[in-house]
PDB file of C-alpha atoms in Angstrom:
ATOM      1  CA  MET A  10     -21.361  -3.414  -6.303  1.00 62.00           C
ATOM      2  CA  ARG A  11     -22.771  -0.889  -3.856  1.00 67.00           C
ATOM      3  CA  ARG A  12     -26.368   0.227  -4.231  1.00 70.00           C
ATOM      4  CA  SER A  13     -26.853   3.895  -3.472  1.00 73.00           C
ATOM      5  CA  ASP A  14     -30.660   3.667  -3.314  1.00 78.00           C
ATOM      6  CA  ILE A  15     -30.684   1.763  -0.001  1.00 78.00           C
ATOM      7  CA  CYS A  16     -30.573   3.775   3.203  1.00 82.00           C
ATOM      8  CA  LEU A  17     -31.152   2.436   6.710  1.00 84.00           C
ATOM      9  CA  TYR A  18     -32.006   4.669   9.645  1.00 90.00           C
ATOM     10  CA  LEU A  19     -30.915   3.291  13.010  1.00 92.00           C
ATOM     11  CA  GLY A  20     -31.577   4.650  16.438  1.00 95.00           C
ATOM     12  CA  PRO A  21     -28.751   5.043  18.936  1.00 96.00           C
ATOM     13  CA  ALA A  22     -29.750   1.843  20.757  1.00 97.00           C
ATOM     14  CA  ASP A  23     -29.718  -0.209  17.533  1.00 96.00           C
ATOM     15  CA  ARG A  24     -26.379   1.257  16.505  1.00 96.00           C
ATOM     16  CA  ALA A  25     -24.913   0.460  19.941  1.00 97.00           C
ATOM     17  CA  GLU A  26     -26.191  -3.123  19.764  1.00 97.00           C
ATOM     18  CA  LEU A  27     -24.615  -3.680  16.350  1.00 97.00           C
ATOM     19  CA  GLN A  28     -21.351  -2.138  17.543  1.00 98.00           C
ATOM     20  CA  ALA A  29     -21.382  -4.476  20.556  1.00 98.00           C
ATOM     21  CA  LEU A  30     -21.824  -7.465  18.237  1.00 96.00           C
ATOM     22  CA  ILE A  31     -18.832  -6.348  16.184  1.00 97.00           C
ATOM     23  CA  THR A  32     -16.551  -5.899  19.194  1.00 97.00           C
ATOM     24  CA  ASN A  33     -17.603  -9.167  20.884  1.00 97.00           C
ATOM     25  CA  ARG A  34     -15.014 -11.801  20.031  1.00 96.00           C
ATOM     26  CA  ASN A  35     -17.571 -14.614  20.399  1.00 97.00           C
ATOM     27  CA  THR A  36     -19.842 -13.327  17.624  1.00 96.00           C
ATOM     28  CA  PRO A  37     -19.743 -15.466  14.462  1.00 97.00           C
ATOM     29  CA  ARG A  38     -17.786 -13.790  11.654  1.00 98.00           C
ATOM     30  CA  LYS A  39     -20.767 -13.888   9.276  1.00 98.00           C
ATOM     31  CA  LEU A  40     -22.878 -11.890  11.737  1.00 97.00           C
ATOM     32  CA  VAL A  41     -20.060  -9.385  12.268  1.00 97.00           C
ATOM     33  CA  TRP A  42     -19.792  -8.938   8.505  1.00 97.00           C
ATOM     34  CA  ARG A  43     -23.520  -8.205   8.211  1.00 96.00           C
ATOM     35  CA  ALA A  44     -23.459  -5.788  11.152  1.00 96.00           C
ATOM     36  CA  GLU A  45     -20.570  -3.904   9.541  1.00 95.00           C
ATOM     37  CA  ILE A  46     -22.546  -3.616   6.305  1.00 92.00           C
ATOM     38  CA  VAL A  47     -25.573  -2.209   8.130  1.00 92.00           C
ATOM     39  CA  LEU A  48     -23.450   0.315  10.012  1.00 92.00           C
ATOM     40  CA  ALA A  49     -21.768   1.385   6.776  1.00 89.00           C
ATOM     41  CA  THR A  50     -25.093   2.430   5.220  1.00 80.00           C
TER      42      THR A  50
END
């Protein structure tokens, strides 16, 4: 269930770091999953 009352504000540097984690093939899948959730908010 998605909560609509949570909103995260990320700067461009934070967003780029999370995107780099997602595209790095050596990042553990659990961390990629969490990064995708943060970027989706």
